Amino acid sequence: VMHMVACVETVAPPPPAPRAPPSDHAQPIGPAPNPPSEYHVAALQAGDSLSTSLARLDIGAIDVDAIHGALSHLLDFRRSRPGHWYEIERDAKGELSRFAYNGDPTTRVVAFRTDEDGWTGYREAIAVQTTTVAVAGRVEDSLYLAMEKRGEGPWLTLTLVDILAWDVDFFTETQSGDTFRIVVEKRWVDGKLIGYGEVLGVEYAMLGGKTHR
């Protein structure tokens, strides 16, 4: 995980592309795969388990068990959900040779055939970049709308409300003209925001003069 600090009053622009992963992940794991004879990409649909989804691509129970055995120590497939996607490769004989599963933006696991009966798996390193920004604004209609206008998600609004819950009743005491400032970490993968990290500080200044931190 890489850290950069760039405090601004509004949403920070996406950070530059992350550097290459650490050297222990710089080289591919396992043998160099042969060019696949077939390559497919599919996503889990509502009501799917991994096995039912793979069955639509004619992946049988033996190969499903092999995949599960190679990856179960890395990923709990019971937590799979619609939208997760995977890739499969078949060799020239038509046999499944490689399987890659993509869950949330920081989760990718890969299994590959090592010989006729053996499979092994690993978790692929994904570079996550963290920036620290200051989000500040003024309440006009509601705190939620003020945060939304700055491109921030509901999680940040709820976190601010929760942190200051003993000091401010945000349902009855907020007024137009109140101001807020939050210092928070944002997490990025390949230049895309994937979520928030730690909230490092908050400030809420009420129109009446009180400031809560």
PDB file of N, CA and C in Angstrom, residues 1-3 18 105-106 126-130 187-189 194:
ATOM      1  N   VAL A   1       0.847  -1.193   0.000  1.00  0.00           N
ATOM      2  CA  VAL A   1       0.000   0.000   0.000  1.00  0.00           C
ATOM      3  C   VAL A   1       0.869   1.223   0.000  1.00  0.00           C
ATOM      4  N   MET A   2       0.591   2.191  -0.894  1.00  0.00           N
ATOM      5  CA  MET A   2       1.396   3.399  -1.023  1.00  0.00           C
ATOM      6  C   MET A   2       0.617   4.570  -0.492  1.00  0.00           C
ATOM      7  N   HIS A   3       1.303   5.530   0.140  1.00  0.00           N
ATOM      8  CA  HIS A   3       0.637   6.665   0.762  1.00  0.00           C
ATOM      9  C   HIS A   3       1.100   7.969   0.144  1.00  0.00           C
ATOM     10  N   PRO A  18      -0.482   3.688  -9.995  1.00  0.00           N
ATOM     11  CA  PRO A  18       0.385   3.160  -8.951  1.00  0.00           C
ATOM     12  C   PRO A  18       1.638   2.526  -9.527  1.00  0.00           C
ATOM     13  N   PRO A 105     -12.617  -5.022  -5.823  1.00  0.00           N
ATOM     14  CA  PRO A 105     -11.480  -4.495  -6.602  1.00  0.00           C
ATOM     15  C   PRO A 105     -10.098  -4.892  -6.099  1.00  0.00           C
ATOM     16  N   THR A 106      -9.995  -5.389  -4.869  1.00  0.00           N
ATOM     17  CA  THR A 106      -8.687  -5.780  -4.341  1.00  0.00           C
ATOM     18  C   THR A 106      -8.526  -7.294  -4.247  1.00  0.00           C
ATOM     19  N   ILE A 126      -2.527  -6.858  -5.943  1.00  0.00           N
ATOM     20  CA  ILE A 126      -3.151  -5.699  -6.574  1.00  0.00           C
ATOM     21  C   ILE A 126      -2.668  -4.459  -5.838  1.00  0.00           C
ATOM     22  N   ALA A 127      -2.078  -3.530  -6.578  1.00  0.00           N
ATOM     23  CA  ALA A 127      -1.536  -2.314  -5.975  1.00  0.00           C
ATOM     24  C   ALA A 127      -2.685  -1.370  -5.606  1.00  0.00           C
ATOM     25  N   VAL A 128      -2.775  -1.036  -4.322  1.00  0.00           N
ATOM     26  CA  VAL A 128      -3.786  -0.102  -3.828  1.00  0.00           C
ATOM     27  C   VAL A 128      -3.070   1.162  -3.374  1.00  0.00           C
ATOM     28  N   GLN A 129      -3.508   2.286  -3.876  1.00  0.00           N
ATOM     29  CA  GLN A 129      -2.907   3.568  -3.508  1.00  0.00           C
ATOM     30  C   GLN A 129      -3.851   4.309  -2.572  1.00  0.00           C
ATOM     31  N   THR A 130      -3.290   4.931  -1.542  1.00  0.00           N
ATOM     32  CA  THR A 130      -4.077   5.684  -0.569  1.00  0.00           C
ATOM     33  C   THR A 130      -3.668   7.148  -0.600  1.00  0.00           C
ATOM     34  N   ARG A 187      -9.049   5.305  -1.151  1.00  0.00           N
ATOM     35  CA  ARG A 187      -8.294   4.181  -1.691  1.00  0.00           C
ATOM     36  C   ARG A 187      -8.589   4.043  -3.185  1.00  0.00           C
ATOM     37  N   TRP A 188      -7.524   3.818  -3.959  1.00  0.00           N
ATOM     38  CA  TRP A 188      -7.624   3.794  -5.412  1.00  0.00           C
ATOM     39  C   TRP A 188      -6.952   2.547  -5.981  1.00  0.00           C
ATOM     40  N   VAL A 189      -7.532   2.016  -7.035  1.00  0.00           N
ATOM     41  CA  VAL A 189      -6.897   0.952  -7.817  1.00  0.00           C
ATOM     42  C   VAL A 189      -6.984   1.353  -9.280  1.00  0.00           C
ATOM     43  N   ILE A 194     -12.040   3.193  -5.011  1.00  0.00           N
ATOM     44  CA  ILE A 194     -12.715   1.956  -4.602  1.00  0.00           C
ATOM     45  C   ILE A 194     -13.320   2.068  -3.208  1.00  0.00           C
TER      46      ILE A 194
END
